[in-house]
Tab-separated table of C-alpha atoms in Angstrom:
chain	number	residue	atom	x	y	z
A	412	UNK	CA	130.799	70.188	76.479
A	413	UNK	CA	128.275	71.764	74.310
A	414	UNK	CA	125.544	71.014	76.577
A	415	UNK	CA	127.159	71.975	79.514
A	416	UNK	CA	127.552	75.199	77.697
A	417	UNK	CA	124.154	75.276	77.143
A	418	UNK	CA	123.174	74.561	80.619
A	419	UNK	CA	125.103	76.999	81.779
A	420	UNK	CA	123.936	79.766	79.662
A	421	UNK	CA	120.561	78.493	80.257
A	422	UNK	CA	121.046	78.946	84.063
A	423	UNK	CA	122.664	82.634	83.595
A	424	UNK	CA	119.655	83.430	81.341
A	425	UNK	CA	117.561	82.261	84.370
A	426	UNK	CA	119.188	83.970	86.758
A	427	UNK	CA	119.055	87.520	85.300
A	428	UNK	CA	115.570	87.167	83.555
A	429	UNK	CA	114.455	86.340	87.624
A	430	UNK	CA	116.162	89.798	88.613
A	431	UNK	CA	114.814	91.666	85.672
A	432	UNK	CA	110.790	90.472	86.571
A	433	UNK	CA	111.790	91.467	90.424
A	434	UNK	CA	112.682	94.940	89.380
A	435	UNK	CA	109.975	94.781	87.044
A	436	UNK	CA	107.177	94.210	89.781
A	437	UNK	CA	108.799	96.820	91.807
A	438	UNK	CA	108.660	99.817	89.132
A	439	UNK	CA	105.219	98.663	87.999
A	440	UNK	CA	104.363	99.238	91.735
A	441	UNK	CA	105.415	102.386	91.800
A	442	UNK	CA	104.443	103.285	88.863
A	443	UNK	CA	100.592	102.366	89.771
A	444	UNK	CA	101.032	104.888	92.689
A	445	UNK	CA	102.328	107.497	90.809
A	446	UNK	CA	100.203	107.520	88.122
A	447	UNK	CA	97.189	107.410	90.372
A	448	UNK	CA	98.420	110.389	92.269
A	449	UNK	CA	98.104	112.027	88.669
A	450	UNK	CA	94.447	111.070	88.063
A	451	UNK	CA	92.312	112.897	89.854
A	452	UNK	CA	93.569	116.407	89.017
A	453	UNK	CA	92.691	115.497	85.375
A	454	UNK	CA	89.196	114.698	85.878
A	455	UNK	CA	90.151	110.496	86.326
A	456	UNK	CA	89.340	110.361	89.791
A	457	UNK	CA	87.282	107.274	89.651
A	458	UNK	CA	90.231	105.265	87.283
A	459	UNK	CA	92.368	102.800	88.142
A	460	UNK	CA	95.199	101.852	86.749
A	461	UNK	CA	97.405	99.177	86.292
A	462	UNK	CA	101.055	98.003	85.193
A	463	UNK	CA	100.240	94.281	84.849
A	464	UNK	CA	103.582	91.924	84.659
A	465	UNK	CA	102.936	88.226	84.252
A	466	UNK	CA	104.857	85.626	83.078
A	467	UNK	CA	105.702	84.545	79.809
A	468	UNK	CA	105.658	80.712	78.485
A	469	UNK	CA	108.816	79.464	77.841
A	470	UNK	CA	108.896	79.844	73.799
A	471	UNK	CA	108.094	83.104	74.779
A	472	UNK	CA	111.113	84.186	76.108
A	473	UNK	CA	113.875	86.633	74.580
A	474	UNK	CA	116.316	89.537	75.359
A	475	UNK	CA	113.603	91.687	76.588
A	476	UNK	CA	113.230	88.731	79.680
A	477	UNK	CA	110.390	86.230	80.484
A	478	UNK	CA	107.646	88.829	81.328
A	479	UNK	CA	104.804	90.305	79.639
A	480	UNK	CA	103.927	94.213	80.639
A	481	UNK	CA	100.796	95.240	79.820
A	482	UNK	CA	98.815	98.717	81.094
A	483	UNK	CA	95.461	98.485	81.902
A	484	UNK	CA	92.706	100.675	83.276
A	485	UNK	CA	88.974	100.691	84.673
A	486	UNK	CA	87.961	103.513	84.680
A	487	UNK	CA	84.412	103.066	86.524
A	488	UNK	CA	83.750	101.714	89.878
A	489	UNK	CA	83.540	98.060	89.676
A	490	UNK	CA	84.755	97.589	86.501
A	491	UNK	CA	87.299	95.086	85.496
A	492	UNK	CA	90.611	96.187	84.093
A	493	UNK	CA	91.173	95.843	80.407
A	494	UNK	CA	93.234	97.088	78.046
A	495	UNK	CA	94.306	100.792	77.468
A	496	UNK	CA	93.003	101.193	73.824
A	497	UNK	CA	89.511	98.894	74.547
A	498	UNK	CA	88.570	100.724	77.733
A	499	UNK	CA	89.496	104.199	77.528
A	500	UNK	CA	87.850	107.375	75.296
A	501	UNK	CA	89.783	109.400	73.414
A	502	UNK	CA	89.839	111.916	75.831
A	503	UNK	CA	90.446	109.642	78.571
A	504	UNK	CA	93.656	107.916	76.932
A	505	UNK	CA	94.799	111.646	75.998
A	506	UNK	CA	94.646	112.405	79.908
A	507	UNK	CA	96.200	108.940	80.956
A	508	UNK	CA	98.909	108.933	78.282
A	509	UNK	CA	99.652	112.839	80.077
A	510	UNK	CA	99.641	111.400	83.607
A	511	UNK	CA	102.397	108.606	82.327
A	512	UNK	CA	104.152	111.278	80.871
A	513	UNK	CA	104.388	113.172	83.632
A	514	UNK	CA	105.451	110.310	85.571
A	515	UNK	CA	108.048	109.107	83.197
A	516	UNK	CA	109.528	112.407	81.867
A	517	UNK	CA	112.618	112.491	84.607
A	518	UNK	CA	113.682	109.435	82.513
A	519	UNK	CA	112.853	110.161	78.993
A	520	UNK	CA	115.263	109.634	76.181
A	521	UNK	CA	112.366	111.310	73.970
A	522	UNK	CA	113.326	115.025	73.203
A	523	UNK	CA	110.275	116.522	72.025
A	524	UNK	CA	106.328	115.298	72.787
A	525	UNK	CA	103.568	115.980	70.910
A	526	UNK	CA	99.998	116.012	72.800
A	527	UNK	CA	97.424	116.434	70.085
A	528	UNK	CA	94.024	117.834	72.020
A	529	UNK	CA	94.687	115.736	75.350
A	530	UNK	CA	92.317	118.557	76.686
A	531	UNK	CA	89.701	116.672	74.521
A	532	UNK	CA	85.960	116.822	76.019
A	533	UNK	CA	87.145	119.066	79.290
A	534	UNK	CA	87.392	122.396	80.769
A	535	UNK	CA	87.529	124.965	83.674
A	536	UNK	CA	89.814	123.602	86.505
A	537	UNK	CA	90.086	120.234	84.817
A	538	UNK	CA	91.928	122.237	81.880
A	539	UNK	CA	93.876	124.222	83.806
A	540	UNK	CA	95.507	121.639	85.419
A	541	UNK	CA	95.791	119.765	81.925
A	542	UNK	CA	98.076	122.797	81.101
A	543	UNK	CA	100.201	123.176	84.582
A	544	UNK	CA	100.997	119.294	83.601
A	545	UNK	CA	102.420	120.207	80.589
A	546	UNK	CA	103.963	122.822	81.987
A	547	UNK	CA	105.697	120.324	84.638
A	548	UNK	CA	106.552	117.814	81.248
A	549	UNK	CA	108.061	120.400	79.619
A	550	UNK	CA	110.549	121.445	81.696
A	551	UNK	CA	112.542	118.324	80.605
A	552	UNK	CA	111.319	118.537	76.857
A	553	UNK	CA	110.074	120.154	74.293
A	554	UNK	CA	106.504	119.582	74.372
A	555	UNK	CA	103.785	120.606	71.079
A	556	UNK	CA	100.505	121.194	72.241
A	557	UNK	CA	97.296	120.927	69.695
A	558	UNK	CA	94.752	122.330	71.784
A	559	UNK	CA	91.356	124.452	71.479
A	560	UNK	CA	91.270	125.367	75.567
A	561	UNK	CA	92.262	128.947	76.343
A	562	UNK	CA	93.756	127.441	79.994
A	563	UNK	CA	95.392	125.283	78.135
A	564	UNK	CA	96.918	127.845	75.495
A	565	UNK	CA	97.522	130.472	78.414
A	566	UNK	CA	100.185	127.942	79.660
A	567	UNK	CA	102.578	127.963	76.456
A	568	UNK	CA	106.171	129.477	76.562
A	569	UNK	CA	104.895	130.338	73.182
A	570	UNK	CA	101.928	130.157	70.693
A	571	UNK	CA	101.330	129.464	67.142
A	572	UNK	CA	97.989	129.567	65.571
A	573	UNK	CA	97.303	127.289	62.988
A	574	UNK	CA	94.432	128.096	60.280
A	575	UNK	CA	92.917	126.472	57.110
A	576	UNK	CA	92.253	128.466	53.807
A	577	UNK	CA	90.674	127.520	50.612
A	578	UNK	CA	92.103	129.856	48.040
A	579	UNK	CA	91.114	129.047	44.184
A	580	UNK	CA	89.824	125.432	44.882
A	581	UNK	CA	92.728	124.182	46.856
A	582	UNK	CA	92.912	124.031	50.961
A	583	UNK	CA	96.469	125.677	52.520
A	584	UNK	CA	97.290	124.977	56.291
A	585	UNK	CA	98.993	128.295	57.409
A	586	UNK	CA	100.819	128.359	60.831
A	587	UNK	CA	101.465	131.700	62.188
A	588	UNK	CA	103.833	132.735	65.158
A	589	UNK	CA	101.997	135.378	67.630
A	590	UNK	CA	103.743	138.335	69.089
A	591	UNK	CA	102.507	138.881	72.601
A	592	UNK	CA	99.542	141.389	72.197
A	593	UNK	CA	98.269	138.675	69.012
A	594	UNK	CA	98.287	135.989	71.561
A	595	UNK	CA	96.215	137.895	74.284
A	596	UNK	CA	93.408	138.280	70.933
A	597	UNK	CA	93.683	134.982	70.385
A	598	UNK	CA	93.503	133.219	73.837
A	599	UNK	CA	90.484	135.739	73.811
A	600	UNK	CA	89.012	134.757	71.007
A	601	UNK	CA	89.952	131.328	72.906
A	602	UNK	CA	87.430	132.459	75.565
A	603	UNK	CA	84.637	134.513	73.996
A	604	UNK	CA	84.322	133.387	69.951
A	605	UNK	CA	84.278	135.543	67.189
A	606	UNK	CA	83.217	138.919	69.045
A	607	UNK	CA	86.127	140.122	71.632
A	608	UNK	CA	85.369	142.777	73.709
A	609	UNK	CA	87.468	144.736	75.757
């Protein structure tokens, strides 16, 4: 009885884990083509990326299924796909990791993101669209934004500055909140440096 139990569960465990890979094929397919939609705005027009599901050996398998999903990108022409982490800069994973999140963020259970300088190593156009995708993330979430690109900046609902002092030997991280007119000096300053003319 015990092993007809066992069979049995075996066989429903089977059954589902086959469904679950299906579905799993499908949404990495469309999550390939949605994600590469997202590239070339953000300077990744040459990338290619992947949402690699393959199977699993038996002793492998657990409540999560009998897949392994893995991302991958090349992000030259030619190149073979590897891993996220062993291919990609830092700016590059910044920009991917915002495409993805831009993708995913209809579904996110997340309630706030935090982007720290995923406008790394870009600016100009490349920027500005940078900041209309967070602008597009956000309207699900909160989203915090570390960034040193006035298009970025520009985008914010709102704006703290952040500053380092060193007052009697020890360092203090201040964070202000800007008014309107302070932000306007400061995406400015953003733009010019040190010297803002009118």
């Amino acid at each position: 009885a015990l092993e007809q139990s066992a069979q049995a569960g075996r066989q429903a465990y089977v059954a589902a884990a086959a469904a679950l890979s299906e579905a799993r094929a499908a949404a990495a397919g469309k999550l390939e083509k949605a994600v590469a939609k997202e590239l070339p705005p953000l300077r990744l027009d040459k990338a290619r990326f992947f949402a690699q599901v393959s199977a699993l050996p038996e002793d492998g398998w657990g409540a999560s299924g009998v897949d392994s999903v893995r991302f991958a990108i090349a992000t030259n022409p030619g190149q073979e796909p590897g891993p996220l982490a062993r291919v990609a800069s830092g700016g590059e994973l910044s920009r991917l990791m915002l495409a993805l999140k831009v993708v995913l963020a209809a579904g996110s259970v997340v309630p706030t993101l935090v982007f720290d300088e995923v406008d790394s190593g870009i600016g100009g156009a490349t920027a500005a669209a940078v900041g209309e995708r967070l602008v597009r993330v956000a309207d699900g979430l909160q989203v915090l934004v570390v960034t040193h690109s006035p298009q970025v900046a520009a985008r914010g609902a709102a704006h703290l500055r952040v500053a380092k002092s060193v007052a009697k030997g020890r360092t203090a991280t201040n964070v202000e909140i800007l008014t309107d007119a302070d932000r306007r000096e400061e995406i400015a300053r953003m733009l010019a440096g040190e010297t803002i003319t009118p």
